[in-house]
């Protein structure tokens, strides 16, 4: 349980656009243990998505090293990644069940087992009975839960979530946080959870990796010593506030009265 | 049950509105003193079908031109869009050209086609084709290009092949675009065929219109216009049916 599953060290990524080099990620180093849920926070444009896409093998990188998997826990990059984006990205011409099955089809998994598993996952995310609906018939939160079920259909070892609840209202978002913790507990996946929400990051993660922008650099790697299961009331605990204040401080907002979105904007301008 | 009665009411309304227009037309003409050669009544228009104008043959010829030109445009437009999306280099080279070609008023090419090919049904098929294939190509090309990059990234994490990305995401995603282009193209194909017949031909409804114009048989001209419209409506109906079969009731928002 405690060996590391992901090892990033000194990761460096540049984008070339119109002849100019742009350093997007620099000196990012962290480990994630198998079965851990780690949050990543940072201002907009600081390279969070870029890091996830490097882990997913969509982007190349210029320096440092990325290691996923170990001898005892091998990792197959084509089968062991589940990804959830900020938007649900469902195929609107497919029913919910068909959407969940997409990765299984691409990987050529046996149809029968995949169907059973899709039904099981839809039940797990609370969407039993919606199998035959089209995405546009579902609310934003339900669509996002479909996307989560889709990310789990091929039983990946690693789930990469890129601000999956960013587009939801605060209330739905808190509900989804609780559901994610439940799903994580049931499925025991390794989850890397990118978010803008400092509260959300602390509430979910056993650790929070704080990035600062232009280029993305590690500001801190904070172990959150709050017990699981996490309960909403913990957000009012002193300890919880201590963690969020620390993160606010890292992001250049000493005064904890500022809202997280204000920080986000402040850093983007540079 | 409720759904069916709602549909029935919708179609009932459509038929009623059309009937209403015909009745107003009939009443309007019979009440006023407009001479027949200016504005024939609905009844007179219908009666013109009794004249020996070769209605069936001429309608058939026009329909062949419209359907032929349109069918060709769909095949060529879709194939070209597919080639463009598979070979980006071809797209980079030829897409600007296609957009320029789209600006040519295709109707103006009619006389040229006749110089090159002499007149006849196949020339008119070509005129109909040339006027309606670019909208099909351009919308389909856009639809294939419009696939959400994040969605493509999502399946690339699963190491999806290019063919899988195409069949599962790009192609189905492009269909609503294609059908919006195909609907525009219906009207254009009809216009193209008729223009071809106007310029030079010896059969078809456009040709017939010019013939009866000479004798001031306005009722027959009206009938010809109605039949031309009917050809377009039938084609449009077929396109809607195809859209329903391929796209269903979802994803129809373009
Ligand atoms: N494909 C690309 N080409 C060029 N530059 C890019 C590309 N993708 C991202 N960037 C740049 O890299 C930086 C980091 O982008 P990234 O999407 O990783 O940010 P982020 O932290 O995910 O932001 P947000 O929280 O707003 O989603 C940005 O400045 C962006 O402009
Ligand atoms: Mg991002």
Coordinates of C-alpha atoms in Angstrom, one line a residue, chain A residues 3-270:
Chain A
X3 CA 5.1 2.1 -2.1
X4 CA 5.0 5.0 -4.5
X5 CA 3.0 4.5 -7.7
X6 CA 3.8 7.8 -9.4
X7 CA 7.2 9.4 -9.3
X8 CA 7.7 12.8 -10.9
X9 CA 11.0 14.4 -10.6
X10 CA 12.2 17.7 -11.9
X11 CA 9.6 17.7 -14.6
X12 CA 10.0 20.4 -17.2
X13 CA 7.8 21.2 -20.1
X14 CA 8.0 23.9 -22.7
X15 CA 5.5 24.8 -25.4
X16 CA 6.6 26.3 -28.6
X17 CA 4.2 28.7 -30.1
X18 CA 5.1 31.1 -33.0
X19 CA 8.8 30.5 -32.6
X20 CA 8.8 31.4 -29.0
X21 CA 9.5 29.0 -26.2
X22 CA 7.2 29.1 -23.3
X23 CA 8.2 27.4 -20.1
X24 CA 4.9 25.9 -18.7
X25 CA 6.2 23.5 -16.0
X26 CA 9.5 23.6 -14.2
X27 CA 11.0 21.6 -11.4
X28 CA 7.9 19.7 -10.4
X29 CA 8.7 16.8 -8.1
X30 CA 6.3 14.7 -6.2
X31 CA 5.4 11.1 -5.4
X32 CA 2.0 9.5 -5.2
X33 CA 1.5 6.2 -3.4
X34 CA -0.7 3.5 -4.7
X35 CA -4.3 3.9 -3.6
X36 CA -3.7 7.5 -2.5
X37 CA -5.9 10.5 -3.3
X38 CA -3.7 13.5 -3.9
X39 CA -5.0 17.0 -4.7
X40 CA -3.2 19.5 -6.9
X41 CA -4.1 23.2 -6.5
X42 CA -2.7 26.2 -8.2
X43 CA -3.9 29.3 -10.0
X44 CA -5.3 29.2 -13.5
X45 CA -2.8 28.7 -16.3
X46 CA -0.1 27.4 -13.9
X47 CA 0.2 24.1 -15.7
X48 CA -2.0 21.7 -13.8
X49 CA -3.7 20.3 -16.9
X50 CA -0.3 20.1 -18.6
X51 CA 1.0 17.9 -15.8
X52 CA -2.0 15.6 -16.0
X53 CA -1.6 15.3 -19.7
X54 CA 2.0 14.4 -19.4
X55 CA 1.1 11.7 -16.9
X56 CA -1.6 10.5 -19.4
X57 CA 1.0 10.3 -22.2
X58 CA -0.8 13.0 -24.3
X59 CA 2.0 15.5 -23.9
X60 CA 5.7 15.0 -24.2
X61 CA 8.1 16.7 -21.8
X62 CA 11.5 18.2 -22.1
X63 CA 13.2 17.3 -18.9
X64 CA 13.0 15.3 -15.7
X65 CA 11.5 11.9 -15.4
X66 CA 8.0 10.4 -15.0
X67 CA 7.6 6.9 -13.6
X68 CA 4.3 5.2 -13.1
X69 CA 4.0 1.8 -11.7
X70 CA 6.4 -0.5 -9.9
X71 CA 7.6 -4.1 -10.1
X72 CA 4.8 -5.3 -7.8
X73 CA 2.2 -3.0 -9.3
X74 CA 2.9 -2.8 -13.0
X75 CA 1.3 0.0 -15.1
X76 CA 0.1 -0.3 -18.7
X77 CA -0.2 3.2 -20.1
X78 CA -2.9 2.2 -22.6
X79 CA -5.2 0.5 -20.1
X80 CA -4.5 1.9 -16.7
X81 CA -5.5 5.5 -17.1
X82 CA -9.0 6.9 -16.5
X83 CA -9.4 10.5 -17.2
X84 CA -12.1 13.0 -16.1
X85 CA -12.0 16.5 -17.5
X86 CA -13.7 19.8 -16.4
X87 CA -16.5 19.2 -18.9
X88 CA -18.2 15.8 -19.0
X89 CA -17.2 15.4 -22.7
X90 CA -20.0 12.9 -23.4
X91 CA -20.8 11.8 -26.9
X92 CA -24.2 13.4 -27.4
X93 CA -25.4 10.8 -29.9
X94 CA -24.8 8.0 -27.5
X95 CA -27.0 7.0 -24.6
X96 CA -25.5 7.1 -21.1
X97 CA -24.7 3.4 -21.2
X98 CA -23.0 3.7 -24.5
X99 CA -20.9 6.6 -23.3
X100 CA -19.7 4.7 -20.3
X101 CA -18.8 1.8 -22.6
X102 CA -16.6 3.9 -24.9
X103 CA -13.2 3.1 -23.3
X104 CA -14.1 -0.6 -23.2
X105 CA -14.9 -0.5 -26.9
X106 CA -11.6 1.2 -27.7
X107 CA -9.6 -1.3 -25.7
X108 CA -11.6 -4.1 -27.2
X109 CA -12.7 -5.5 -23.9
X110 CA -15.3 -8.3 -23.9
X111 CA -18.7 -6.9 -24.4
X112 CA -20.7 -8.9 -21.9
X113 CA -18.4 -8.2 -18.9
X114 CA -18.1 -4.5 -19.9
X115 CA -21.9 -4.2 -20.0
X116 CA -22.2 -5.7 -16.5
X117 CA -19.5 -3.5 -15.2
X118 CA -21.0 -0.4 -16.8
X119 CA -24.3 -1.1 -15.1
X120 CA -22.5 -1.7 -11.8
X121 CA -20.6 1.6 -12.1
X122 CA -23.7 3.6 -13.1
X123 CA -25.3 2.3 -9.9
X124 CA -22.2 3.2 -8.0
X125 CA -22.4 6.8 -9.2
X126 CA -26.1 6.9 -8.5
X127 CA -27.4 6.8 -12.1
X128 CA -29.2 3.5 -12.1
X129 CA -32.3 3.9 -14.4
X130 CA -30.6 6.5 -16.6
X131 CA -28.8 4.0 -18.9
X132 CA -31.0 4.7 -21.8
X133 CA -31.1 8.5 -21.5
X134 CA -29.2 10.8 -23.7
X135 CA -26.6 13.2 -22.1
X136 CA -28.8 16.3 -22.8
X137 CA -31.5 14.7 -20.6
X138 CA -29.2 14.8 -17.6
X139 CA -28.1 17.6 -15.3
X140 CA -24.5 18.8 -15.3
X141 CA -23.8 16.9 -12.1
X142 CA -25.3 13.7 -13.5
X143 CA -23.2 14.1 -16.7
X144 CA -20.1 14.5 -14.7
X145 CA -20.9 11.3 -12.8
X146 CA -21.3 9.6 -16.1
X147 CA -17.9 10.8 -17.0
X148 CA -16.5 9.3 -13.7
X149 CA -18.2 6.0 -14.5
X150 CA -16.6 6.1 -17.9
X151 CA -13.2 6.7 -16.4
X152 CA -13.6 3.6 -14.3
X153 CA -15.1 1.2 -16.9
X154 CA -11.8 -0.4 -17.9
X155 CA -10.7 -0.7 -14.3
X156 CA -7.7 1.6 -14.6
X157 CA -5.2 1.8 -11.8
X158 CA -4.8 5.5 -12.0
X159 CA -7.6 8.1 -12.3
X160 CA -6.6 11.6 -13.4
X161 CA -9.2 14.2 -12.6
X162 CA -8.9 17.7 -14.1
X163 CA -11.2 20.1 -12.2
X164 CA -14.1 17.6 -12.6
X165 CA -16.5 19.6 -10.5
X166 CA -15.4 23.1 -11.6
X167 CA -18.5 23.7 -13.6
X168 CA -21.0 22.7 -10.9
X169 CA -22.7 24.9 -8.3
X170 CA -21.3 24.9 -4.8
X171 CA -24.0 22.6 -3.3
X172 CA -23.7 19.9 -6.1
X173 CA -20.0 20.2 -5.8
X174 CA -20.0 19.3 -2.1
X175 CA -22.2 16.4 -2.8
X176 CA -20.0 15.2 -5.6
X177 CA -17.0 15.5 -3.3
X178 CA -18.6 13.2 -0.8
X179 CA -19.5 10.8 -3.6
X180 CA -16.0 10.9 -5.0
X181 CA -14.6 9.9 -1.5
X182 CA -17.1 7.0 -1.4
X183 CA -16.2 5.9 -4.9
X184 CA -12.5 6.1 -4.0
X185 CA -13.0 4.1 -0.9
X186 CA -14.9 1.4 -2.8
X187 CA -12.6 1.2 -5.8
X188 CA -9.3 1.9 -4.1
X189 CA -7.9 3.7 -7.1
X190 CA -4.9 6.0 -7.1
X191 CA -6.4 9.4 -7.8
X192 CA -4.8 12.7 -8.8
X193 CA -7.3 15.4 -8.4
X194 CA -6.7 18.8 -9.9
X195 CA -8.7 21.7 -8.6
X196 CA -8.9 25.5 -8.2
X197 CA -10.8 25.0 -4.9
X198 CA -8.5 25.2 -1.9
X199 CA -11.2 23.9 0.4
X200 CA -12.0 21.1 -2.0
X201 CA -8.3 20.2 -2.2
X202 CA -7.9 19.9 1.5
X203 CA -11.2 18.2 2.0
X204 CA -10.4 15.4 -0.5
X205 CA -6.7 14.8 -0.4
X206 CA -4.5 12.9 1.9
X207 CA -2.0 15.3 0.5
X208 CA -2.2 18.6 -1.3
X209 CA 0.4 19.6 -3.9
X210 CA 0.5 23.4 -4.2
X211 CA 1.7 24.9 -7.5
X212 CA 2.5 28.5 -8.2
X213 CA 2.4 29.9 -11.6
X214 CA 4.4 31.1 -14.5
X215 CA 5.9 28.4 -14.8
X216 CA 4.3 25.8 -12.6
X217 CA 6.6 25.2 -9.7
X218 CA 6.0 23.3 -6.5
X219 CA 5.3 25.6 -3.6
X220 CA 4.5 22.9 -1.1
X221 CA 3.5 19.3 -0.6
X222 CA 1.3 19.2 2.4
X223 CA 0.2 16.1 4.2
X224 CA -3.4 16.5 5.4
X225 CA -3.7 14.8 8.7
X226 CA -7.4 14.6 8.8
X227 CA -9.0 11.1 9.2
X228 CA -11.1 9.4 6.6
X229 CA -14.0 9.3 6.2
X230 CA -14.0 13.0 5.8
X231 CA -17.2 14.7 6.9
X232 CA -18.5 18.1 5.8
X233 CA -18.4 19.4 9.4
X234 CA -14.6 19.0 9.3
X235 CA -14.5 22.1 7.1
X236 CA -15.2 24.1 10.2
X237 CA -12.5 22.6 12.3
X238 CA -9.4 24.6 13.3
X239 CA -7.1 22.1 11.6
X240 CA -8.9 22.4 8.3
X241 CA -8.6 26.2 8.5
X242 CA -4.9 25.9 9.3
X243 CA -4.3 24.0 6.0
X244 CA -6.4 26.3 3.9
X245 CA -4.6 29.3 5.3
X246 CA -1.3 27.8 4.6
X247 CA -2.3 27.2 1.0
X248 CA -3.7 30.8 0.6
X249 CA -0.4 32.0 1.9
X250 CA 1.6 30.0 -0.7
X251 CA -0.5 31.4 -3.4
X252 CA 0.3 35.0 -2.3
X253 CA -2.8 35.8 -0.4
X254 CA -1.8 36.4 3.2
X255 CA -5.2 37.6 4.1
X256 CA -7.6 34.7 4.2
X257 CA -10.6 36.9 3.5
X258 CA -9.9 36.9 -0.2
X259 CA -11.9 34.4 -2.2
X260 CA -10.1 31.7 -4.0
X261 CA -11.2 33.0 -7.4
X262 CA -9.6 36.4 -6.6
X263 CA -6.3 34.6 -6.2
X264 CA -6.7 32.8 -9.4
X265 CA -7.2 36.0 -11.3
X266 CA -4.4 37.8 -9.5
X267 CA -1.8 35.2 -10.6
X268 CA -2.9 35.0 -14.2
X269 CA -2.0 38.6 -15.1
X270 CA 1.7 38.6 -14.3

